[in-house]
Amino acid sequence: MRKQRTLKGPIKATGIGLHTGKKVEIQLNPADVNHGVVFYRADKGVYIEVKSENVVDTTLATTLGKNGIMIKTVEHLLSALYGLHIDNVLVTVWGDEVPIMDGSSAPWVYLLKTTGIIEQNAYKKEIIIKKPVRIKEDGKFAALLPSRKFEVHCSIHFDNTFIGKQKISIEINENTFMKEISKARTFGFTKDIEYLQAHDLALGGSLDNAIVVDEYGIVNEDPLRYENEFVRHKVLDVVGDLSIIGYDIKARYLAYKSGHDLNKKLISKLFEDKEAYEIVGNPNTEKIVGSFVWASLEKSGK
Ligand SMILES: [Zn+2]
C-alpha cells in the first residue's frame, strides 16, 4: 500500500474543449489528504466530486455533474492523475469542459511531472475484487476479475480496415502508463465528423487533437505514435473511467469494444454487490486483511 500524493504546486493551462469548441482555462491545485480529485466550476461556484454517482453522461466522453452543472471530457485528465498516482487535487475550470490538449494524456503528464508530485502522510485505500463482475450488451463486454495488480486487457474491432482488430494486455503502473499509454490519442472517422458537428458535438475536434481515419488510412500528416495507438487509447480511457472508483485498483479488467458507457455500468454493478469487492484501508490491518482475502481466493480457485 502506498502513500497518498498531491502536486508540489498549482498548474495553469488553457485549451479548447473537444465537444464545445470553446477556449477554456483550467488550474490544478494541490489538496489535503483524503480530498480526492474534485472539480470546481469557477464560473458557477459549484464543486463536483469525482465519484460514480456524479457520472451523468457517457456519450462520446465522460461527463460529471451535480445539480445540473456539468464538466465534460474529464477522462484524459483523470487518466493522467491515476496513472501518476496523484490522489488529491482541486481542478478549477472556468467553463464546462476540460481542454482536449492533443487528444491524449501526454500534455497532462508533462505538466504534472514538471510541477512535481509529493507524498502525503496518509495511505491510499485499495479496492480488491473478490469475485468477477461482468457486463455484456450489444456485442460489447467488460469485466473486473480478481488480481493482485491492475491489469488491463482490451480488444477493439472496427469495420474500418485500417484499424480492424487490435488488442493489448498491460499492467498499469506509473512507468507503463507514461511510456505505453499516455501518448495515445483519441480518434474519429471522417464519415462521423459531419454528423457529430451537425449535432453540436466535436466542435473543437481537429487534426491537432485527434487521429482522423477514413477508409484508406489516417488523414493526419503526423504518423501514429504507436502502431496500435487506437487500442492503447481505449486503455487510456479505461484508466480514466475506472479511476472514478476512487481507490487504487487491484483488478484484472477485461473488455471487448468497451466504452465510457459500459465502464460506468461496470462500476455501478461492482458497487451494487458488496461481496464482489473489499476496500482495504487501515495501514495497520491492511496486510492481515489483504492476505486473508488472497488466501481465501486462492483456496477457492478463483
Ligand atoms: Zn478518450
JSON list of C-alpha atoms and ligand atoms in Angstrom, two decimals, residues 75-76 186 233 237, ligand 1:
[
{"chain": "A", "resi": 75, "resn": "GLU", "atom": "CA", "xyz": [-11.34, 11.12, -18.71]},
{"chain": "A", "resi": 76, "resn": "HIS", "atom": "CA", "xyz": [-7.93, 12.02, -20.19]},
{"chain": "A", "resi": 186, "resn": "THR", "atom": "CA", "xyz": [-8.35, 9.84, -29.27]},
{"chain": "A", "resi": 233, "resn": "HIS", "atom": "CA", "xyz": [-6.23, 5.00, -26.32]},
{"chain": "A", "resi": 237, "resn": "ASP", "atom": "CA", "xyz": [-9.92, 5.87, -21.38]},
{"chain": "B", "resi": 1, "resn": "ZN", "atom": "ZN", "xyz": [-10.52, 9.17, -24.89]}
]
